Coordinates of C-alpha atoms and ligand atoms in Angstrom, one line a residue:
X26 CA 95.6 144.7 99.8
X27 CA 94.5 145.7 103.0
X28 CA 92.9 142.8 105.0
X29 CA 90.7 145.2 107.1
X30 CA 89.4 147.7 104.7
X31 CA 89.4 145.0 101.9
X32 CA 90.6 147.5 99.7
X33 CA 94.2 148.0 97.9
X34 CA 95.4 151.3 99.6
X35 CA 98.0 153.7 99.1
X36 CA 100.6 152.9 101.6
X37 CA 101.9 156.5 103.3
X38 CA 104.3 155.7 106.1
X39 CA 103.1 157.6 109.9
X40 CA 106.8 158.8 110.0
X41 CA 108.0 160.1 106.4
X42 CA 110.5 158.5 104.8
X43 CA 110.0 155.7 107.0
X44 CA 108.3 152.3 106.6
X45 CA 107.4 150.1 109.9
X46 CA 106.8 146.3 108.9
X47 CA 106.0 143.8 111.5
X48 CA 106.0 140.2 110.1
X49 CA 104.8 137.5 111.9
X50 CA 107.3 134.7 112.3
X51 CA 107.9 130.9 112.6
X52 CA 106.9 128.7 115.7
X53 CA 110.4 127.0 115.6
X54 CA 109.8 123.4 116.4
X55 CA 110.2 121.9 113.0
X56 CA 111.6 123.3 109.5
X57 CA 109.6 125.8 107.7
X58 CA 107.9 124.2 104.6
X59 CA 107.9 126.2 101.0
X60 CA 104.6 127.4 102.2
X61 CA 105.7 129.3 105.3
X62 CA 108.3 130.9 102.9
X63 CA 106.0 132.0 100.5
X64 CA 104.8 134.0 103.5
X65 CA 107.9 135.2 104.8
X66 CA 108.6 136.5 101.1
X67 CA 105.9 138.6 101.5
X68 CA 107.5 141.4 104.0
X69 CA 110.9 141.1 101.9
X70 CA 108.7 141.8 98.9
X71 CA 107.2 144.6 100.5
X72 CA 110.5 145.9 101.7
X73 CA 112.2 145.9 98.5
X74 CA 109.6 147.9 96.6
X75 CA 109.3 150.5 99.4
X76 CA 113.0 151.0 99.4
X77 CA 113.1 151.0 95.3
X78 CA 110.6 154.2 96.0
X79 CA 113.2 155.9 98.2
X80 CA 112.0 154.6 101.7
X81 CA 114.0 153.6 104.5
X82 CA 112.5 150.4 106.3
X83 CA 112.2 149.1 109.6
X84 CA 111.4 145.3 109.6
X85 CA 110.7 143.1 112.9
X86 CA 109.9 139.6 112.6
X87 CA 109.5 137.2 115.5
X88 CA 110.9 133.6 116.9
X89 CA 108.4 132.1 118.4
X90 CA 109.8 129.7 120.6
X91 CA 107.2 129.2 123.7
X92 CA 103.5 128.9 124.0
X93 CA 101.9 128.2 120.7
X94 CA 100.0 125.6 121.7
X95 CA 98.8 122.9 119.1
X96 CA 95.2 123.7 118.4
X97 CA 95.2 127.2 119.5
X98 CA 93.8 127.9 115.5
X99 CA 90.7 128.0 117.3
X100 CA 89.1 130.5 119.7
X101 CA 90.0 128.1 122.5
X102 CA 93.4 128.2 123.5
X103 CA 94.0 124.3 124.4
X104 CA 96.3 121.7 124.3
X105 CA 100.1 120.9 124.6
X106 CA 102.9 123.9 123.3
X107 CA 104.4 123.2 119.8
X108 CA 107.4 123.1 121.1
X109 CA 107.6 121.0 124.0
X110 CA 105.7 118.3 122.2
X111 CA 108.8 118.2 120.2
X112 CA 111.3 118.5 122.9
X113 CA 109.5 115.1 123.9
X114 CA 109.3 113.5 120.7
X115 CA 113.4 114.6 120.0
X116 CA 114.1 114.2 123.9
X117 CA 116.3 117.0 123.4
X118 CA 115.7 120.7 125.9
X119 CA 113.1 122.6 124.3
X120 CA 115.4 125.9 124.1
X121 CA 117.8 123.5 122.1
X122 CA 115.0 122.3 119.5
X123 CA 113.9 125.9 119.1
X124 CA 117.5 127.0 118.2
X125 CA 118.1 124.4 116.1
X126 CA 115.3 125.2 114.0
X127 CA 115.8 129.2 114.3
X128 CA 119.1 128.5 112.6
X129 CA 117.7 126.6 110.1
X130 CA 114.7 129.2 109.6
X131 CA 118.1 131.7 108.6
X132 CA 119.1 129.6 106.7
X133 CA 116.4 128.9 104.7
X134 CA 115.5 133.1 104.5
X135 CA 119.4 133.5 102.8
X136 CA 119.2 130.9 100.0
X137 CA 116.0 132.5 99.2
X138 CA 117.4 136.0 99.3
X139 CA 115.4 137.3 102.0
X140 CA 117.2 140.7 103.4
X141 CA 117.3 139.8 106.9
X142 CA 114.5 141.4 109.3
X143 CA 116.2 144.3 111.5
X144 CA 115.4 142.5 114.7
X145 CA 114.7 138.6 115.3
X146 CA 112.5 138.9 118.8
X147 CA 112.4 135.8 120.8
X148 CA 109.6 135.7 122.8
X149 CA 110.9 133.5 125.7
X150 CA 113.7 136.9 126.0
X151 CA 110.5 139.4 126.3
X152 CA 108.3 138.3 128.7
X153 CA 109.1 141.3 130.6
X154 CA 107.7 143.7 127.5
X155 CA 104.2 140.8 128.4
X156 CA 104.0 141.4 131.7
X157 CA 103.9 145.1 131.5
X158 CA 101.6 144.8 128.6
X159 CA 99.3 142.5 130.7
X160 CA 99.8 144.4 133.3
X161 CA 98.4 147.4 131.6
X162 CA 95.8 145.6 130.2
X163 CA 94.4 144.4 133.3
X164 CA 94.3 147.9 135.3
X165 CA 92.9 149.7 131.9
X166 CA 89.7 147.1 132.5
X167 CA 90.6 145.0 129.5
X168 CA 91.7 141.9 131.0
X169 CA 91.3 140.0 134.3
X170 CA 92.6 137.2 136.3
X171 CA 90.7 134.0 136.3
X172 CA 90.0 131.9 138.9
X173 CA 92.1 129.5 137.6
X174 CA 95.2 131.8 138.1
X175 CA 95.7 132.2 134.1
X176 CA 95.1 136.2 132.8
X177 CA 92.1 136.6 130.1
X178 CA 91.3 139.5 127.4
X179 CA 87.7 140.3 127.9
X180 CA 86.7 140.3 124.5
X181 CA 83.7 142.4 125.0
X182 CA 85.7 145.1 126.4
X183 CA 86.6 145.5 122.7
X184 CA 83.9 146.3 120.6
X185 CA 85.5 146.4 116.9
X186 CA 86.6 142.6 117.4
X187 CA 86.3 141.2 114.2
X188 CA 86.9 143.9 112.0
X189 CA 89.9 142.0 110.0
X190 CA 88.6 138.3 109.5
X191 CA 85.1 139.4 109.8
X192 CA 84.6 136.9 112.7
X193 CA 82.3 139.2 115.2
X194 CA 82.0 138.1 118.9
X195 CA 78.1 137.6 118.3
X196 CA 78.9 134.7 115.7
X197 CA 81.5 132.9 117.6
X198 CA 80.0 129.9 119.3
X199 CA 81.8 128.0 122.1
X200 CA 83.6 125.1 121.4
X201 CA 82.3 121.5 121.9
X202 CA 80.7 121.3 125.1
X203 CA 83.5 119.3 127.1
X204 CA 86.2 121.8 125.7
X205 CA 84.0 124.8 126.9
X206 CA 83.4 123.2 130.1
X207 CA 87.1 122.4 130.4
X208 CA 88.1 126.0 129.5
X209 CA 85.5 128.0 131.3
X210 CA 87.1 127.3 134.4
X211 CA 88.6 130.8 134.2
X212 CA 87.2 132.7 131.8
X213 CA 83.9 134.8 132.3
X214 CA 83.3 134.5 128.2
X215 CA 83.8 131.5 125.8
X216 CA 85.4 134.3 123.5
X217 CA 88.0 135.8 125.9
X218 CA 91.2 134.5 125.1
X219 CA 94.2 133.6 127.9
X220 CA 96.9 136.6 127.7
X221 CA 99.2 134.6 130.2
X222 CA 98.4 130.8 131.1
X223 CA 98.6 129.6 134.6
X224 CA 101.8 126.7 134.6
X225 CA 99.7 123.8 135.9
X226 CA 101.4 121.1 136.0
X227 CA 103.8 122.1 133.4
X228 CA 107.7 122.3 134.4
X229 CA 109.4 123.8 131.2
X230 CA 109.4 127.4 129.9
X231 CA 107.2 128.7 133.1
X232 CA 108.1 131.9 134.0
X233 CA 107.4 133.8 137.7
X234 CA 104.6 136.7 137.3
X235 CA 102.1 138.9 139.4
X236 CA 99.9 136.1 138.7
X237 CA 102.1 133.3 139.5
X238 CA 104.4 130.9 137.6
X239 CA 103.1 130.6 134.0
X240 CA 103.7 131.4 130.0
X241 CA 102.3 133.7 127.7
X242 CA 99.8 133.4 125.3
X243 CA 101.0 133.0 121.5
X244 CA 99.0 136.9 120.9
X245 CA 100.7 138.4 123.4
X246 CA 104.1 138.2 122.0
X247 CA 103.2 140.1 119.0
X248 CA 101.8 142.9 120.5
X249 CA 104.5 143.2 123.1
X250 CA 107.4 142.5 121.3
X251 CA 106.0 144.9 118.2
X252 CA 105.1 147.8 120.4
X253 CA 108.2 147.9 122.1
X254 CA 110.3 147.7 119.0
X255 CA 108.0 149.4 116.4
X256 CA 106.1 152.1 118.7
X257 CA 102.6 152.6 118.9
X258 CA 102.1 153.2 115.5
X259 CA 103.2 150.4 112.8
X260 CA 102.4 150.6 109.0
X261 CA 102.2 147.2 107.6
X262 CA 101.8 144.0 109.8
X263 CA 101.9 141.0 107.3
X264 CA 101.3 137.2 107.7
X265 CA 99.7 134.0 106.6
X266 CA 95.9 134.2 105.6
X267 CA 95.4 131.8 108.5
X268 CA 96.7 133.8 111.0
X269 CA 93.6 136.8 110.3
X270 CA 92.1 135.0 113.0
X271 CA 92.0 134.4 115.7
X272 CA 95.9 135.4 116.0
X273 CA 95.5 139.0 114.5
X274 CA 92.3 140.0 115.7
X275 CA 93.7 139.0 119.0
X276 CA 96.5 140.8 118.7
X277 CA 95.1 144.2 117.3
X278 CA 92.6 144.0 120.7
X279 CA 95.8 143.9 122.5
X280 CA 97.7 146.1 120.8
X281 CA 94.5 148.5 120.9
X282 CA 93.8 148.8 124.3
X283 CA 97.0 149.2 125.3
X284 CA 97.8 152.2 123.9
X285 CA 93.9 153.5 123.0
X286 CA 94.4 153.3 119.4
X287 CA 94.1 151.6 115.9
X288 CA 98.2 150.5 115.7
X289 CA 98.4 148.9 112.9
X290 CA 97.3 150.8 109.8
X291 CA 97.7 147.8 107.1
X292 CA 97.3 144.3 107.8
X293 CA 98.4 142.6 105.0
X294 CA 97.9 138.4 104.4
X295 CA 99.1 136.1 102.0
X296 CA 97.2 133.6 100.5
X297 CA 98.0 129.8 101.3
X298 CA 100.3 127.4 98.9
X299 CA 99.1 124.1 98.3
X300 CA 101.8 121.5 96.8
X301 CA 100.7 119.2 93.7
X302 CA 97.0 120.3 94.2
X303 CA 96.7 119.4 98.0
X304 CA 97.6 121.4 102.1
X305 CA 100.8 120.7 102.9
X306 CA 100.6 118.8 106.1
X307 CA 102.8 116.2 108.1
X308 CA 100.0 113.5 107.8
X309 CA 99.9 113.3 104.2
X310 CA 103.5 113.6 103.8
X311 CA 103.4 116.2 100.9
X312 CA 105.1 119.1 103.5
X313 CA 108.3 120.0 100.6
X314 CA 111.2 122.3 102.6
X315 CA 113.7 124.3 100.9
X316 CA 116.2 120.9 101.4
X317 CA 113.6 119.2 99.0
X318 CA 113.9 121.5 96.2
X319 CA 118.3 121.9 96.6
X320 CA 118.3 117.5 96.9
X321 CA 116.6 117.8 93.4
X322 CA 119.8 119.8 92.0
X323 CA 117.6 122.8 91.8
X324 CA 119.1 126.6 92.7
X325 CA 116.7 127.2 95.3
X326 CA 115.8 130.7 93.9
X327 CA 114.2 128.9 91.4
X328 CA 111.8 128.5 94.4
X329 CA 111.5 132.0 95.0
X330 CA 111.0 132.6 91.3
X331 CA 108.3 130.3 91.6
X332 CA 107.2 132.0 94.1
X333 CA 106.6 135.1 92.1
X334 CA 104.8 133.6 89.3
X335 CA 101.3 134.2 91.3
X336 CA 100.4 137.2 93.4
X337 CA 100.7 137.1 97.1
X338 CA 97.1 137.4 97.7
X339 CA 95.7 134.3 95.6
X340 CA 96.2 130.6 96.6
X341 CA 98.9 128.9 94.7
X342 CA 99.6 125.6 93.6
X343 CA 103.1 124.6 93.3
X344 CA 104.5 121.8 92.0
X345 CA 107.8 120.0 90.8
X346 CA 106.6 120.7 87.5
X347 CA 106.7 124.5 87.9
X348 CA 109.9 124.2 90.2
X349 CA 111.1 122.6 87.3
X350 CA 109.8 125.6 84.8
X351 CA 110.9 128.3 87.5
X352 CA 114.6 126.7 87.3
X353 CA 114.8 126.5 83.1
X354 CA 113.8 130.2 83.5
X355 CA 116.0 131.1 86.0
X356 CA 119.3 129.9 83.8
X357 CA 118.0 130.8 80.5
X358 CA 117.9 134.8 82.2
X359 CA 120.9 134.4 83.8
X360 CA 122.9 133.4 80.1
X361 CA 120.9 135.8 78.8
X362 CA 122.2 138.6 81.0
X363 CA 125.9 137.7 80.9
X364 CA 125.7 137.6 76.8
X365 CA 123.8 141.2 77.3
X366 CA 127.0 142.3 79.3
X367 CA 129.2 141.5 76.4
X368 CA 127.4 144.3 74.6
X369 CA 128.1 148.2 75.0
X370 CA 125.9 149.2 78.6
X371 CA 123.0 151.3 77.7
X372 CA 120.4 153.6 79.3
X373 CA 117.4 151.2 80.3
X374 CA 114.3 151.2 78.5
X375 CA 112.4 153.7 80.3
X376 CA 109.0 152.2 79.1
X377 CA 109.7 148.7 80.4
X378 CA 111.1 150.2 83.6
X379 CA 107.4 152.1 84.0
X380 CA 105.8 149.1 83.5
X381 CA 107.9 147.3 85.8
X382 CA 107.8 149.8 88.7
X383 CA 104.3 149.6 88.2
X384 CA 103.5 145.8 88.5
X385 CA 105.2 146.5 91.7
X386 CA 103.7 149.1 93.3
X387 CA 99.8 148.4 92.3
X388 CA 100.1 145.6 95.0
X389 CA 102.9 143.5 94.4
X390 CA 101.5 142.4 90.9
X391 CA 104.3 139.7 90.6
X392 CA 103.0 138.0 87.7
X393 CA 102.8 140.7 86.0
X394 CA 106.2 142.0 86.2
X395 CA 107.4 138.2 84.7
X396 CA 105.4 138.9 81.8
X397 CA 106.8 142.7 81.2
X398 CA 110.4 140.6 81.6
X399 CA 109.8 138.0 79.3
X400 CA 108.2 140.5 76.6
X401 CA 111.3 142.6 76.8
X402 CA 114.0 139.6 76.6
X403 CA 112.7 138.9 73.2
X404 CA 111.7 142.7 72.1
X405 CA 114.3 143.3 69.8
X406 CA 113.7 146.7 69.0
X407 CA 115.5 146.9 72.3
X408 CA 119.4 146.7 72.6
X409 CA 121.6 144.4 74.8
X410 CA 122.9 146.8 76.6
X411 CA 120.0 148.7 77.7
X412 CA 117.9 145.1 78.4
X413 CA 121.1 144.4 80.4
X414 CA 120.7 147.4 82.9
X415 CA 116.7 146.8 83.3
X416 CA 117.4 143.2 84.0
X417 CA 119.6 144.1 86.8
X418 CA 117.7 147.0 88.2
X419 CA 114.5 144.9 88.4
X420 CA 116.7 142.0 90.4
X421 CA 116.8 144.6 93.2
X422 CA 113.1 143.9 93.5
X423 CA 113.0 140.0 92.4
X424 CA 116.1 139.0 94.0
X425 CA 116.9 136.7 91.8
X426 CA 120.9 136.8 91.3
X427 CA 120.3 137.1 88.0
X428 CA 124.1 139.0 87.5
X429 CA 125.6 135.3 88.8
X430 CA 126.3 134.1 85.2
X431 CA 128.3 137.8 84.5
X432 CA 131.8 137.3 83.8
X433 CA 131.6 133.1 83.4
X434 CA 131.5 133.7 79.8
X435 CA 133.7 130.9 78.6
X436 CA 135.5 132.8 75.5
X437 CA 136.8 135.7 76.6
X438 CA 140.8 136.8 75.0
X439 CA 143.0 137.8 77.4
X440 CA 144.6 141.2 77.4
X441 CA 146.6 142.1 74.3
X442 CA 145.4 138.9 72.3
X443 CA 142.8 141.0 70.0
X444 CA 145.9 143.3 69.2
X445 CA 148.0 140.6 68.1
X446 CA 144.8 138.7 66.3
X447 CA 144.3 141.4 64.1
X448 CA 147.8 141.9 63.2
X449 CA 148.2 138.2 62.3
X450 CA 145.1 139.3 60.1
X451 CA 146.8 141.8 58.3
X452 CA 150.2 140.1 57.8
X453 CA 148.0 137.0 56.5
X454 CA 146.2 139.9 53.5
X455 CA 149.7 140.7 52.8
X456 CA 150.9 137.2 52.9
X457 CA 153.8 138.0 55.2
X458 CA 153.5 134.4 56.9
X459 CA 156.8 134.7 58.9
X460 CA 155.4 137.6 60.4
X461 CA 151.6 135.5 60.8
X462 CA 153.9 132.5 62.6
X463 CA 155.5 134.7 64.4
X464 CA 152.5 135.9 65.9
X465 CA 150.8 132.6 65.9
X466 CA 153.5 131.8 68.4
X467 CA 153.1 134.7 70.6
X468 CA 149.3 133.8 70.5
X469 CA 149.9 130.7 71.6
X470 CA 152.1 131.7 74.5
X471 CA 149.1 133.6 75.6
X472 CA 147.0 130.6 75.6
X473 CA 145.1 131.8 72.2
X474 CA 145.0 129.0 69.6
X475 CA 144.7 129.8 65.6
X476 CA 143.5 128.0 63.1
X477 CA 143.6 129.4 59.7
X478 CA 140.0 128.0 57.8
X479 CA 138.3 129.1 54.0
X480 CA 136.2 131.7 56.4
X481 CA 139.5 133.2 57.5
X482 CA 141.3 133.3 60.9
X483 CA 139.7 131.9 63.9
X484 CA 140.7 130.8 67.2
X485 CA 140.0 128.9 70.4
X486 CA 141.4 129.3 74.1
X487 CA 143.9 126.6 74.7
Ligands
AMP503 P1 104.1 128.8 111.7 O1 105.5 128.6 111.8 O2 103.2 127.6 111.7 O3 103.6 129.8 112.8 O4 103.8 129.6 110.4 C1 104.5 130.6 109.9 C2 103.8 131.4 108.8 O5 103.5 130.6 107.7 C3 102.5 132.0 109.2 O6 102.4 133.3 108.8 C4 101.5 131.1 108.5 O7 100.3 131.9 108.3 C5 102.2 130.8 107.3 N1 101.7 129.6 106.6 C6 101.4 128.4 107.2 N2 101.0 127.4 106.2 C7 101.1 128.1 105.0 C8 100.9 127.7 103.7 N3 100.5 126.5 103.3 N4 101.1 128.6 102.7 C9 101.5 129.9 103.0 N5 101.7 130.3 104.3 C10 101.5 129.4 105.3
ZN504 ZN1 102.2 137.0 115.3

């Protein structure tokens, strides 16, 4: 579903063959809670149904590890950055909080099965690519130097603001009134938005620039760190729902003027998770991290099955209850694949796999593809064998491991023991019993127990 357009469109990459994805990454000053993964799922999502339909993709997520400031949700970019805060509260070095939790952001991506991004930016390592972009901005008319020493967009310079949250310039009203005093120090327009931020007072994570020492702005990292690695044109651009604006619309002004074109040709959002019916926040102590769900002795791609069991683009409610569900789900498919591989392999069932691709590709219809699953599991017009290979073909999109249980099948004879088994048959039906002892023993030497019962021969490993 395209944010901007508001329409589900066909998705035809600028250079064939080739998908660009930019996903917009974690502020790295705390751990990411379920809900920030259920975002980050989305561009791994996207990626594995684009290569399952033969294209090569180019994913770049970034770190943000400087200037997200703590209220900067609004269209006035104020108080203290994320990630000094943190620093304080941890009295550690900031750079040392935000690699701390960049580790732990990995970390978190693999036990879900995310295929890691092509390139991890760090904005505090590219505020070269920024200055250039401001730069550029500034002598193309776009932006300007307050009088406070910090660089501004000139909103107004950009007259499609708007056009992906729907939030037009017109409509935006300043802030409270001490706020908008505060902040219209610099700027010429309660809408323009500060590209680089004079360093004030502050110490840490300043850089020197044309306009003095100072720090970017949170939107100017995506646009420079995504034109420089992605070009000029980028296909899909993903992120949380809360980040249309003013982050995105921001950014696509940025990204526009730079380069005097539309850049990104799908924005693509997903929808928020609440946990147990309520926002996840630190204040009401219902934030759940991946940690949560593995203390509770669950796999934590029961998680990312959970995860799929509603569409990207609706608000979902998890819960421990449906952790719980995603988990019993999770093991009864994973038995149920590894007593599939006992049977002969077969050709998949080429009406399931339509089905399947389908859910996919019609936007990501997650749900859907669950229910196609768990209609075929219990279809038995359909052999082992053949649900066997569409199980493991659609894991390539789910990602669930589903193959794990393969080969832990508790009973299986070792080599030469059905040989001998059926010969101790035989000897038994013509009651040549030094010839069944006999091979009794040399079962037994092979770990192979018999027992001899009314329903005939049967054994047990030893
Ligand atoms: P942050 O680390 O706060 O910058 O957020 C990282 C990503 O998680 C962004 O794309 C946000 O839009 C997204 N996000 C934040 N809260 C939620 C939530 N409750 N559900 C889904 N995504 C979220
Ligand atoms: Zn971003």
């Amino acid at each position: 579903m395209d944010t901007r357009t508001r329409r589900v469109e066909e998705i035809v990459p600028s250079t064939p063959g080739l998908l660009t994805l930019y996903a917009c990454g974690p502020t790295v000053y705390r751990y990411a809670h379920v809900g920030n993964l259920r975002t980050f799922l989305l561009s791994d999502l996207i990626r594995r149904t684009a290569e399952q339909s033969g294209l090569r993709v180019k994913l770049v997520q970034n770190i943000t590890d400087v200037g997200h400031l703590q209220d900067d949700t609004g269209i006035d970019m104020s108080g203290e950055d994320k990630l000094l805060a943190q620093a304080r509260a941890e009295n550690k070095d900031p750079f040392v909080i935000a690699r701390f939790y960049e580790d732990a952001f990995h970390a978190d991506l693999a036990a879900l099965n995310v295929h890691p991004a092509d390139a991890y930016p760090r904005a505090s390592e590219w505020i070269d690519a920024m200055i250039e972009l401001i730069s550029g901005l500034i002598e193309g008319g776009s932006a300007y130097v307050g009088d406070d020493g910090s660089v501004y967009f000139d909103a107004r310079s950009f007259p499609s603001y708007g056009a992906i949250s729907g939030n037009r310039l017109e409509d935006l009203r300043a802030g409270h009134r001490e706020d908008a005093e505060k902040l219209m120090e610099g700027k010429r327009f309660h809408a323009d938005w500060a590209l680089w931020k004079s360093a004030g007072a502050q110490r840490e994570m300043v850089w020197d620039s044309p306009w003095g020492p100072g720090f970017p702005g949170w939107h100017t990292e995506c646009s420079a760190m995504s034109l420089q690695l992605l070009g000029s044109t980028i296909d899909v651009h993903t992120g949380g729902i809360d980040l249309r604006f003013p982050h995105h619309e921001d950014e696509r002004a940025q990204s526009d003027s730079a380069v005097g074109h539309e850049v990104v040709r799908h924005w693509v959002h997903g929808e928020h998770l609440l946990f147990e019916g309520r926002k996840m926040s630190k204040s009401t102590g219902n934030v759940v991290l991946v940690s949560d769900v593995t203390d509770r002795g669950h796999d934590p791609l029961a998680l990312r099955l959970a995860f799929l069991s509603s569409r990207y683009r609706q608000q979902a409610n998890l819960s421990w209850a449906a952790i719980e569900g995603a988990s019993r789900q999770l093991t009864r498919w994973r038995e149920l694949v590894a007593a599939w591989a006992e049977e002969p392999s077969k050709a998949m069932c080429a009406e399931y796999v339509g089905e399947l691709r389908e859910a996919f590709e019609e936007d990501l219809d997650t749900p859907r593809a669950l229910q196609v699953l768990r209609r075929l599991e219990k279809d038995e017009a359909i052999p082992g064998g053949s649900k066997l290979e569409t199980f493991l073909w659609v894991d390539h999109y789910l990602g669930l491991d589903l193959a794990r249980d393969i080969g832990k099948a508790p009973a299986l004879l070792p080599a030469g023991a059905s040989e001998l088994l059926a010969a101790r048959a035989a000897a038994r039906e013509g009651r040549d019993f030094a010839a069944s002892d006999r091979l009794r023993d040399e079962l037994a030497a092979l770990g192979v127990a018999v027992a001899d019962t009314k329903e005939g021969q049967t054994w047990s490993l030893a």
